[in-house]
Coordinates of C-alpha atoms in Angstrom, one line a residue:
Chain V
M25 CA 104.5 123.9 87.7
L26 CA 106.5 120.8 87.2
A27 CA 105.6 117.7 89.4
V28 CA 105.8 113.9 89.3
T29 CA 103.2 111.6 90.7
I30 CA 104.3 108.0 91.3
L31 CA 101.9 105.3 90.0
G32 CA 104.2 102.3 90.3
N33 CA 107.5 101.9 92.2
N34 CA 108.3 98.2 92.0
S35 CA 110.5 96.2 89.7
A36 CA 109.5 93.3 87.6
V37 CA 106.9 91.3 89.6
P38 CA 104.1 93.3 91.3
V39 CA 103.8 92.4 95.0
Y40 CA 102.9 94.0 98.4
D41 CA 100.5 96.3 96.6
R42 CA 103.4 97.8 94.8
H43 CA 103.1 98.1 91.0
P44 CA 105.4 98.2 88.1
T45 CA 106.9 101.5 87.0
S46 CA 104.8 104.4 85.9
Q47 CA 104.9 108.1 86.6
I48 CA 102.8 111.0 85.7
I49 CA 104.5 114.3 85.0
T50 CA 102.5 117.5 85.4
V51 CA 103.9 120.4 83.4
G52 CA 101.8 123.5 83.1
N53 CA 98.4 122.3 82.0
Q54 CA 99.6 119.1 80.4
L55 CA 100.2 115.5 81.7
L56 CA 103.0 113.3 80.4
L57 CA 103.3 109.6 81.2
I58 CA 106.7 108.0 81.7
D59 CA 106.6 104.2 81.5
C60 CA 103.4 102.2 81.7
G61 CA 103.6 98.9 83.5
E62 CA 100.7 96.5 83.8
G63 CA 97.8 98.0 85.8
T64 CA 98.8 101.6 85.2
Q65 CA 95.3 102.5 84.0
I66 CA 93.9 101.0 87.3
Q67 CA 96.5 103.1 89.3
M68 CA 95.4 106.2 87.4
M69 CA 91.8 105.6 88.6
R70 CA 92.9 105.0 92.1
Y71 CA 94.8 108.3 92.2
Q72 CA 92.3 110.2 90.2
I73 CA 94.7 111.1 87.3
R74 CA 92.8 113.0 84.6
R75 CA 94.1 110.7 82.0
R76 CA 92.5 112.5 79.1
K77 CA 95.0 115.2 79.6
I78 CA 97.9 112.9 78.8
S79 CA 99.4 114.1 75.5
H80 CA 102.8 112.3 75.4
I81 CA 103.9 108.9 76.6
F82 CA 107.6 108.0 77.0
I83 CA 108.6 104.3 77.3
S84 CA 112.1 104.0 78.5
H85 CA 112.7 100.4 77.3
L86 CA 110.9 97.2 76.3
H87 CA 111.1 95.2 79.6
G88 CA 107.5 94.3 80.4
D89 CA 107.3 96.1 83.8
H90 CA 107.8 99.3 81.9
Y91 CA 105.2 99.0 79.1
F92 CA 102.8 96.0 79.4
G93 CA 100.0 98.4 80.6
L94 CA 100.2 100.6 77.5
I95 CA 98.0 98.5 75.1
G96 CA 95.3 98.5 77.8
L97 CA 95.5 102.3 78.3
I98 CA 95.3 102.9 74.5
N99 CA 92.4 100.5 74.3
S100 CA 90.5 102.3 77.1
F101 CA 91.2 105.7 75.5
A102 CA 89.6 104.3 72.4
L103 CA 86.6 102.8 74.2
L104 CA 86.1 106.1 76.1
G105 CA 86.0 108.0 72.8
R106 CA 89.2 110.0 73.1
L107 CA 89.8 112.3 70.2
Q108 CA 93.0 114.2 71.1
P109 CA 96.1 112.9 69.4
L110 CA 98.5 110.8 71.4
H111 CA 102.3 110.9 70.9
I112 CA 104.3 107.9 72.0
Y113 CA 108.1 107.8 72.2
A114 CA 109.7 104.4 72.5
D115 CA 111.9 101.8 70.9
K116 CA 111.0 101.2 67.3
K117 CA 109.7 97.7 68.0
L118 CA 106.8 99.0 70.1
E119 CA 104.7 100.3 67.2
H120 CA 104.4 96.8 65.8
I121 CA 103.6 95.3 69.2
I122 CA 100.8 97.7 69.8
K123 CA 99.4 97.6 66.3
I124 CA 99.1 93.9 66.0
Q125 CA 97.1 93.9 69.2
I126 CA 94.8 96.6 67.9
D127 CA 94.4 94.6 64.7
A128 CA 93.8 91.3 66.5
G129 CA 90.9 92.8 68.3
D130 CA 89.6 94.5 65.2
N131 CA 89.5 97.7 67.2
R132 CA 89.1 101.2 65.9
I133 CA 91.3 103.9 67.4
P134 CA 89.3 107.2 67.0
F135 CA 92.3 109.5 67.7
D136 CA 95.6 110.0 66.0
L137 CA 98.3 107.7 67.5
Y138 CA 101.8 108.8 66.6
F139 CA 104.8 106.5 67.3
N140 CA 108.3 108.1 67.5
T141 CA 111.6 106.3 67.9
I142 CA 113.7 107.6 70.8
E143 CA 117.1 108.8 70.0
E144 CA 119.5 110.7 72.3
G145 CA 118.9 114.4 72.4
V146 CA 115.9 116.7 72.4
L147 CA 112.8 114.5 71.8
V148 CA 110.0 117.0 72.3
D149 CA 110.1 120.8 72.1
E150 CA 106.7 122.2 72.9
A151 CA 105.5 125.7 73.9
D152 CA 105.6 124.8 77.6
F153 CA 108.3 122.2 78.0
T154 CA 111.0 120.2 76.4
V155 CA 112.0 116.5 76.9
T156 CA 115.5 115.3 76.3
A157 CA 116.4 111.6 76.1
F158 CA 119.7 110.1 77.2
R159 CA 121.0 106.5 77.1
T160 CA 121.3 104.6 80.3
E161 CA 123.3 101.3 80.8
H162 CA 120.9 98.4 80.8
R163 CA 120.6 94.9 79.4
I164 CA 118.6 96.1 76.4
P165 CA 118.5 99.7 74.9
C166 CA 117.1 102.0 77.5
F167 CA 116.7 105.8 77.8
G168 CA 116.2 108.2 80.6
F169 CA 114.3 111.5 80.2
C170 CA 114.9 115.1 81.3
V171 CA 111.7 117.2 81.4
E172 CA 112.2 120.9 81.5
E173 CA 109.6 123.6 81.9
K174 CA 109.7 126.6 79.5
K175 CA 108.7 129.9 81.0
P176 CA 108.7 133.4 79.6
A177 CA 111.8 135.3 80.8
R178 CA 109.8 138.0 82.6
R179 CA 106.5 138.1 84.5
I180 CA 104.1 141.0 84.1
N181 CA 103.5 143.3 87.0
G182 CA 99.7 143.9 86.7
E183 CA 99.8 147.0 88.9
A184 CA 102.4 148.6 86.6
L185 CA 100.3 147.8 83.5
L186 CA 97.5 149.8 84.9
Q187 CA 99.7 152.6 86.2
Y188 CA 101.4 153.1 82.8
K189 CA 98.1 152.4 80.9
I190 CA 99.7 149.7 78.7
P191 CA 97.3 148.0 76.3
T192 CA 97.2 144.2 76.8
S193 CA 98.3 143.7 73.1
Y194 CA 101.8 144.6 74.3
I195 CA 102.0 142.0 77.0
E196 CA 103.8 139.3 74.9
K197 CA 106.5 141.8 74.0
F198 CA 107.2 142.8 77.6
R199 CA 107.3 139.1 78.6
K200 CA 110.2 138.5 76.3
G201 CA 112.2 141.2 78.2
D202 CA 112.3 143.9 75.5
D203 CA 111.7 147.6 76.0
V204 CA 108.6 148.5 74.0
L205 CA 107.7 151.4 71.8
L206 CA 104.0 152.0 72.0
D207 CA 101.8 153.3 69.2
D208 CA 101.3 156.5 71.2
G209 CA 105.0 157.2 70.9
R210 CA 106.1 156.3 74.5
L211 CA 109.2 154.1 74.9
I212 CA 108.6 151.9 78.0
Q213 CA 111.5 150.3 79.7
N214 CA 110.9 146.7 80.4
E215 CA 111.8 146.6 84.1
L216 CA 109.0 149.2 84.8
I217 CA 106.4 146.6 83.7
T218 CA 107.9 143.2 84.5
Y219 CA 110.0 141.4 87.0
A220 CA 112.2 138.3 86.6
N221 CA 110.4 134.9 86.4
T222 CA 111.2 132.1 88.8
P223 CA 113.7 129.7 87.2
S224 CA 112.3 126.9 85.0
K225 CA 112.4 123.6 86.8
R226 CA 113.9 120.3 85.6
Y227 CA 113.1 116.7 86.4
A228 CA 115.3 113.8 85.4
Y229 CA 114.0 110.2 85.2
C230 CA 117.0 107.9 85.0
A231 CA 115.1 104.7 84.1
D232 CA 116.7 101.3 84.6
T233 CA 120.5 101.4 84.7
R234 CA 123.7 100.3 86.2
Y235 CA 125.7 103.0 87.9
T236 CA 127.1 105.2 85.2
E237 CA 128.1 108.9 84.9
S238 CA 127.7 108.8 81.1
F239 CA 124.5 110.8 81.1
V240 CA 125.4 113.3 83.9
K241 CA 125.9 116.0 81.3
Y242 CA 122.2 115.9 80.4
I243 CA 120.9 116.3 83.9
K244 CA 123.5 118.4 85.8
G245 CA 121.9 120.3 88.6
V246 CA 118.4 119.1 88.1
D247 CA 115.8 120.1 90.7
L248 CA 114.5 116.5 91.1
M249 CA 116.2 113.3 90.0
Y250 CA 114.6 109.9 90.0
H251 CA 117.0 107.0 90.0
E252 CA 116.3 103.3 90.4
T253 CA 117.5 101.4 93.5
T254 CA 116.5 97.8 92.7
Y255 CA 118.7 96.5 95.5
L256 CA 120.2 97.5 98.9
D257 CA 123.9 98.3 99.1
N258 CA 125.0 94.7 100.0
L259 CA 123.8 93.4 96.6
S260 CA 126.0 95.6 94.4
A261 CA 127.4 92.6 92.5
Q262 CA 123.9 91.3 91.7
A263 CA 122.9 94.8 90.7
Y264 CA 125.9 95.0 88.3
D265 CA 125.1 91.6 86.8
R266 CA 121.5 92.5 86.2
F267 CA 122.1 96.0 85.0
H268 CA 120.5 97.7 88.0
S269 CA 121.6 99.9 90.8
T270 CA 121.8 100.0 94.6
T271 CA 120.7 102.7 97.1
K272 CA 124.2 104.0 97.5
Q273 CA 124.9 104.1 93.8
A274 CA 121.7 106.1 93.2
A275 CA 122.7 108.5 96.0
Q276 CA 126.3 108.8 94.8
L277 CA 125.0 109.7 91.3
A278 CA 122.7 112.4 92.8
K279 CA 125.8 113.9 94.4
V280 CA 127.7 113.8 91.1
V281 CA 124.7 115.3 89.3
E282 CA 124.4 117.9 92.0
A283 CA 120.7 117.2 92.0
K284 CA 118.7 119.3 94.5
R285 CA 116.6 116.2 95.6
L286 CA 116.6 112.5 94.8
L287 CA 113.7 110.1 94.4
I288 CA 114.4 106.4 94.6
G289 CA 112.2 103.5 93.3
H290 CA 112.0 100.3 91.2
F291 CA 112.4 98.2 94.4
S292 CA 113.0 94.5 94.0
S293 CA 110.1 92.2 94.9
K294 CA 112.3 90.5 97.5
Y295 CA 112.0 93.5 99.8
E296 CA 108.7 93.9 101.7
K297 CA 109.8 96.9 103.8
L298 CA 111.4 99.9 102.3
N299 CA 112.9 101.8 105.2
D300 CA 116.4 100.4 104.6
F301 CA 116.3 101.9 101.2
E302 CA 115.7 105.3 102.6
R303 CA 118.3 105.0 105.4
E304 CA 121.1 103.7 103.1
A305 CA 120.5 106.4 100.4
K306 CA 120.4 109.2 103.0
E307 CA 123.8 108.1 104.4
V308 CA 125.2 109.3 101.0
F309 CA 122.7 112.0 99.9
E310 CA 120.5 113.5 102.6
Q311 CA 117.8 115.0 100.3
T312 CA 116.4 111.6 99.3
A313 CA 112.7 110.4 99.3
L314 CA 111.1 107.1 98.6
A315 CA 109.0 107.1 95.5
I316 CA 105.8 106.1 97.3
E317 CA 102.9 105.3 95.0
G318 CA 100.2 108.0 95.0
T319 CA 102.6 110.7 96.1
T320 CA 103.3 113.8 94.1
F321 CA 106.7 115.5 94.3
L322 CA 107.2 119.1 93.1
A323 CA 110.4 119.6 91.1
Chain D
M13 CA 86.1 68.9 93.0
L14 CA 85.3 71.4 90.3
A15 CA 85.1 75.0 91.3
V16 CA 85.5 78.5 89.7
T17 CA 87.1 81.5 91.4
I18 CA 86.3 84.9 89.9
L19 CA 89.3 87.2 89.5
G20 CA 87.6 89.8 87.2
N21 CA 84.0 90.4 86.4
N22 CA 84.0 93.7 84.4
S23 CA 83.8 94.3 80.7
A24 CA 86.3 96.4 78.7
V25 CA 87.4 99.3 81.0
P26 CA 88.3 98.5 84.6
V27 CA 86.4 100.6 87.1
Y28 CA 84.9 100.6 90.6
D29 CA 87.6 98.1 91.7
R30 CA 86.1 95.7 89.1
H31 CA 88.6 94.1 86.8
P32 CA 88.6 92.6 83.3
T33 CA 87.6 89.0 82.8
S34 CA 89.6 86.2 84.4
Q35 CA 88.6 83.0 86.2
I36 CA 90.5 80.2 87.9
I37 CA 89.1 76.7 87.6
T38 CA 90.0 74.2 90.2
V39 CA 89.7 70.6 89.0
G40 CA 91.2 67.9 91.2
N41 CA 94.6 69.1 92.1
Q42 CA 95.1 71.3 89.1
L43 CA 94.3 74.9 88.3
L44 CA 93.1 76.1 84.9
L45 CA 92.9 79.8 83.9
I46 CA 90.2 81.1 81.7
D47 CA 90.9 84.5 80.2
C48 CA 93.5 86.8 81.6
G49 CA 92.6 90.5 81.4
E50 CA 95.1 93.2 82.5
G51 CA 96.0 92.9 86.2
T52 CA 95.1 89.2 86.5
Q53 CA 98.4 88.4 88.2
I54 CA 97.7 91.1 90.7
Q55 CA 94.3 89.7 91.4
M56 CA 95.8 86.3 91.9
M57 CA 98.0 87.7 94.7
R58 CA 95.1 89.4 96.2
Y59 CA 93.1 86.2 96.4
Q60 CA 96.1 84.0 97.2
I61 CA 95.8 81.8 94.1
R62 CA 98.7 79.2 93.9
R63 CA 99.6 80.3 90.4
R64 CA 102.3 77.8 90.0
K65 CA 99.6 75.1 89.8
I66 CA 98.2 76.6 86.7
S67 CA 98.8 74.1 83.9
H68 CA 96.5 75.3 81.1
I69 CA 95.3 78.7 80.0
F70 CA 92.3 79.2 77.8
I71 CA 91.8 82.6 76.0
S72 CA 88.3 82.9 74.6
H73 CA 89.1 85.7 72.1
L74 CA 91.5 88.5 71.4
H75 CA 89.7 91.5 72.8
G76 CA 92.1 93.1 75.2
D77 CA 89.9 92.7 78.3
H78 CA 90.3 89.0 77.9
Y79 CA 94.1 88.6 77.4
F80 CA 96.2 91.8 78.0
G81 CA 97.3 90.3 81.4
L82 CA 98.7 87.1 79.8
I83 CA 102.1 88.5 78.8
G84 CA 102.7 89.9 82.3
L85 CA 101.8 86.5 83.9
I86 CA 104.1 84.6 81.6
N87 CA 106.9 87.2 82.3
S88 CA 106.4 86.7 86.0
F89 CA 106.4 82.9 85.7
A90 CA 109.7 83.3 84.0
L91 CA 111.2 85.7 86.6
L92 CA 110.0 83.4 89.4
G93 CA 111.8 80.5 87.8
R94 CA 108.8 78.3 86.8
L95 CA 109.9 75.0 85.3
Q96 CA 106.5 73.2 84.7
P97 CA 105.2 73.4 81.1
L98 CA 102.4 75.7 80.3
H99 CA 99.7 75.0 77.7
I100 CA 97.9 77.9 76.1
Y101 CA 94.8 77.6 74.0
A102 CA 93.8 80.6 72.0
D103 CA 93.4 82.2 68.6
K104 CA 96.3 81.5 66.3
K105 CA 97.4 85.1 66.4
L106 CA 98.2 85.1 70.1
E107 CA 101.4 83.1 69.7
H108 CA 103.0 85.9 67.6
I109 CA 101.7 88.6 70.0
I110 CA 103.3 86.9 73.0
K111 CA 106.5 85.9 71.3
I112 CA 107.4 89.3 69.9
Q113 CA 107.1 90.8 73.4
I114 CA 109.3 88.1 74.9
D115 CA 111.8 88.8 72.1
A116 CA 111.6 92.6 72.5
G117 CA 112.6 92.2 76.2
D118 CA 115.3 89.7 75.3
N119 CA 113.8 87.5 77.9
R120 CA 114.4 83.8 78.5
I121 CA 111.4 81.6 79.3
P122 CA 112.8 78.7 81.5
F123 CA 109.7 76.4 80.9
D124 CA 108.1 74.9 77.9
L125 CA 105.4 77.2 76.5
Y126 CA 103.0 75.5 74.1
F127 CA 100.5 77.4 72.0
N128 CA 97.5 75.5 70.7
T129 CA 94.9 77.0 68.3
I130 CA 91.3 76.6 69.5
E131 CA 88.9 74.7 67.4
E132 CA 85.4 73.5 68.2
G133 CA 85.3 70.2 70.0
V134 CA 87.4 68.5 72.6
L135 CA 90.5 70.6 73.3
V136 CA 92.0 68.9 76.3
D137 CA 91.6 65.3 77.4
E138 CA 93.6 64.7 80.6
A139 CA 93.4 62.1 83.3
D140 CA 91.2 64.2 85.6
F141 CA 89.3 66.4 83.2
T142 CA 88.3 67.4 79.7
V143 CA 87.8 70.8 78.2
T144 CA 85.5 71.2 75.2
A145 CA 85.4 74.4 73.1
F146 CA 82.4 75.8 71.4
R147 CA 81.9 78.9 69.2
T148 CA 79.9 81.9 70.5
E149 CA 78.5 84.7 68.5
H150 CA 80.8 87.7 68.9
R151 CA 82.3 90.5 66.8
I152 CA 85.5 88.5 66.4
P153 CA 86.1 84.7 66.6
C154 CA 85.2 83.7 70.2
F155 CA 85.0 80.4 72.0
G156 CA 83.3 79.2 75.2
F157 CA 84.6 76.3 77.2
C158 CA 83.0 73.4 79.0
V159 CA 85.2 71.8 81.7
E160 CA 84.2 68.4 82.9
E161 CA 85.6 66.3 85.7
K162 CA 86.6 62.8 85.1
K163 CA 86.0 60.3 87.9
P164 CA 86.2 56.6 88.1
A165 CA 82.8 54.9 87.8
R166 CA 82.9 53.4 91.3
R167 CA 84.4 54.3 94.6
I168 CA 86.2 51.8 96.8
N169 CA 84.5 50.8 100.1
G170 CA 87.6 50.5 102.5
E171 CA 85.7 48.5 105.1
A172 CA 84.8 45.9 102.4
L173 CA 88.4 45.7 101.2
L174 CA 89.5 44.6 104.7
Q175 CA 86.5 42.3 105.2
Y176 CA 87.2 40.4 102.0
K177 CA 91.0 40.7 102.4
I178 CA 91.4 42.1 98.9
P179 CA 95.1 43.0 98.0
T180 CA 95.4 46.7 97.0
S181 CA 96.8 45.7 93.6
Y182 CA 93.1 44.9 92.5
I183 CA 91.8 48.4 93.4
E184 CA 92.0 49.9 89.9
K185 CA 90.0 46.9 88.5
F186 CA 87.3 47.4 91.0
R187 CA 87.2 51.1 90.3
K188 CA 86.3 50.4 86.7
G189 CA 83.2 48.5 87.8
D190 CA 84.2 45.0 86.9
D191 CA 83.9 41.8 88.9
V192 CA 87.4 40.6 89.6
L193 CA 88.9 37.1 89.7
L194 CA 91.6 37.0 92.4
D195 CA 94.8 34.9 92.2
D196 CA 93.5 32.8 95.1
G197 CA 90.6 31.7 92.9
R198 CA 87.8 33.8 94.4
L199 CA 85.5 35.7 92.0
I200 CA 84.5 38.9 93.8
Q201 CA 81.4 40.7 92.6
N202 CA 82.1 44.4 92.2
E203 CA 79.1 45.7 94.2
L204 CA 80.5 44.0 97.3
I205 CA 83.6 46.2 97.2
T206 CA 82.5 49.5 95.7
Y207 CA 79.6 51.9 95.5
A208 CA 78.7 54.3 92.8
N209 CA 80.8 57.5 92.5
T210 CA 79.1 60.9 92.7
P211 CA 78.4 62.2 89.2
S212 CA 81.2 64.2 87.5
K213 CA 80.5 67.9 87.5
R214 CA 80.5 70.2 84.5
Y215 CA 81.1 73.9 84.3
A216 CA 80.3 76.0 81.2
Y217 CA 82.0 79.3 80.5
C218 CA 80.0 81.0 77.7
A219 CA 82.6 83.9 77.0
D220 CA 81.4 87.0 75.2
T221 CA 78.3 86.5 73.1
R222 CA 75.1 87.6 71.7
Y223 CA 72.1 85.5 72.7
T224 CA 72.4 82.3 70.8
E225 CA 71.3 78.7 71.3
S226 CA 73.9 77.4 68.8
F227 CA 76.1 76.0 71.6
V228 CA 73.4 74.6 73.8
K229 CA 74.2 71.0 72.6
Y230 CA 77.7 71.3 74.2
I231 CA 76.5 72.4 77.6
K232 CA 73.1 70.8 78.1
G233 CA 72.4 70.2 81.8
V234 CA 75.7 71.6 83.2
D235 CA 76.0 72.0 86.9
L236 CA 77.2 75.6 86.7
M237 CA 77.0 78.0 83.8
Y238 CA 78.7 81.4 83.4
H239 CA 77.1 83.7 80.9
E240 CA 77.9 87.3 80.3
T241 CA 75.4 90.1 81.1
T242 CA 77.1 93.2 79.8
Y243 CA 73.8 95.2 80.0
L244 CA 70.5 95.3 81.8
D245 CA 67.4 94.2 80.0
N246 CA 66.4 97.6 78.7
L247 CA 69.6 97.8 76.5
S248 CA 68.9 94.7 74.5
A249 CA 69.3 96.6 71.2
Q250 CA 72.7 97.9 72.2
A251 CA 73.6 94.4 73.4
Y252 CA 72.8 93.0 70.0
D253 CA 74.7 95.7 68.1
R254 CA 77.8 95.1 70.2
F255 CA 77.6 91.3 70.2
H256 CA 76.8 91.1 74.0
S257 CA 73.9 89.9 76.1
T258 CA 71.5 91.2 78.8
T259 CA 70.5 89.8 82.1
K260 CA 67.3 88.3 80.8
Q261 CA 69.0 86.8 77.8
A262 CA 71.6 85.1 80.0
A263 CA 68.9 83.8 82.3
Q264 CA 66.7 82.6 79.4
L265 CA 69.7 80.6 78.0
A266 CA 70.3 79.0 81.4
K267 CA 66.6 77.8 81.2
V268 CA 67.1 76.4 77.7
V269 CA 70.4 74.7 78.8
E270 CA 68.7 73.4 81.9
A271 CA 71.7 74.5 83.9
K272 CA 71.5 73.8 87.6
R273 CA 72.9 77.3 88.5
L274 CA 73.8 80.5 86.6
L275 CA 76.7 82.9 87.2
I276 CA 76.5 86.3 85.6
G277 CA 79.4 88.7 84.9
H278 CA 81.2 91.0 82.4
F279 CA 79.3 94.0 83.6
S280 CA 79.5 97.2 81.6
S281 CA 81.5 100.0 83.2
K282 CA 78.4 102.2 83.0
Y283 CA 76.9 100.4 86.0
E284 CA 78.3 101.1 89.4
K285 CA 75.8 99.0 91.4
L286 CA 75.0 95.4 90.4
N287 CA 71.8 94.6 92.3
D288 CA 69.6 95.2 89.2
F289 CA 71.6 92.5 87.4
E290 CA 70.8 90.0 90.0
R291 CA 67.1 91.0 90.3
E292 CA 66.4 91.0 86.6
A293 CA 68.2 87.6 85.9
K294 CA 66.4 86.0 88.9
E295 CA 63.0 87.0 87.4
V296 CA 63.7 84.5 84.6
F297 CA 66.1 82.0 86.3
E298 CA 66.0 81.9 90.1
Q299 CA 69.3 80.0 90.6
T300 CA 71.4 83.0 89.6
A301 CA 74.4 84.5 91.3
L302 CA 76.6 87.5 90.6
A303 CA 80.2 86.6 89.7
I304 CA 81.6 88.7 92.5
E305 CA 85.5 88.9 92.4
G306 CA 87.2 86.8 95.0
T307 CA 84.3 84.4 95.3
T308 CA 84.6 80.7 94.6
F309 CA 81.6 78.8 93.3
L310 CA 81.4 75.0 93.4
A311 CA 80.0 73.3 90.3

């Protein structure tokens, strides 16, 4: 399973009970965190996120509404006695920012905390997923992320295992799609035992950005694409000046990407109601949803 | 008027909709902020604090639950176009922590931001109030603060001004308590025109601390005293080890101080209900109240 849970959907200043950017990605049995605005740990409690399961944190860029909550989360992990390692991917400057705050409090971090500098390309390649980073066009260096599930090529047909009396020690070989020679001398054709797995899903988080097609190659055809829409369509000049996007730009990019569905968020604090965001984006790309806080979207 | 509004009353990890430490002090027409845990700016919106009026911020010490919200507040002030200067009083290390985060975001701060290192003694001496700092006994350097109103010695009796036909240009002289010789040759005795002002009020914020009487001399007889009670009475050994206090220790210190009223807060996340805190403290010092978030207490 690949899913995203929205913890914060507002830009810059928190308002109207909307919070700065943060998203939980569920992939298999692991949780990843993308961005961590102020109050993220409080939002995690509100939406009952099992935060101990977070193994990797990705910070798109060093504007405060995308990372001011990280030191508090790390501090709470320490106070709660976390022992599992935590892998952080961010701009190089973040490590110093976090470490001087740990030092200033004379705090002990009981788990291994690894900082990794983001560069374009494959960032993480784990057994169950990969994360690829791509540059967006923002006022300071900023990266989006594409999270992709990894699945075995074939799924085991349990009935067939029994029917052909296949020892379980052969399961991994069948999963890979090979025909298998058993110790008893039988050569078993793969398709007798397995069927094709469902395709792996992909989720693209396009961070903060002006309209640009520069990263389309990294996310072509994704199942679910999040793109910021700080402003409505009539403020496209302001969006350009401030390195942000409008509803119609996000929707247009979803078309170019050939995304199956689009999620929009990072709404400016000047808008109390969000229905115009949904309406304008849908005029260009029908499969659009607002990134409402507390909601989980399957890729 | 001197009053305190509680924005956060929990220790360390936010939980049960309780937030890390933060208090707004209203003194005359100004607001002061004492401590600024993560989410303080969100709490300010929830309780409709006019945050533009905050002129001074005091950070007791550099444990995260007392300052992780400061960078977000400063960032929001900048985004909202604040122009009034802001005076911050804290450990010397805070300036670097804040400035590298401003620099990392390539942000512009449109107002003057002054950092001052806290030392014991009078920190601020303004027209309407003073703030005095005192050391507490904590794991890292930590200061409490005593806020005192400044009032003129005498208040003007408006009826008497009319009756004796006193030009308003003499009002300030009468306020100071002097007899005044008018230009028309009359010597007017002060008590004909004025009456004694109500006494100036004092509020003491005792920050995070073990039980200690070392700072009693700074806060003797205060009208309102806030003291932390991280733990109930049965965990006094743990309180000592962690440089915190219990209910009965806070209440005992209020007795030694001869405070008129005691406010208790900084509750450990292990306690969901707070009624035992109130009950235990009142067994020692009857005039005790829980520092409930969103509540304003007059000194």
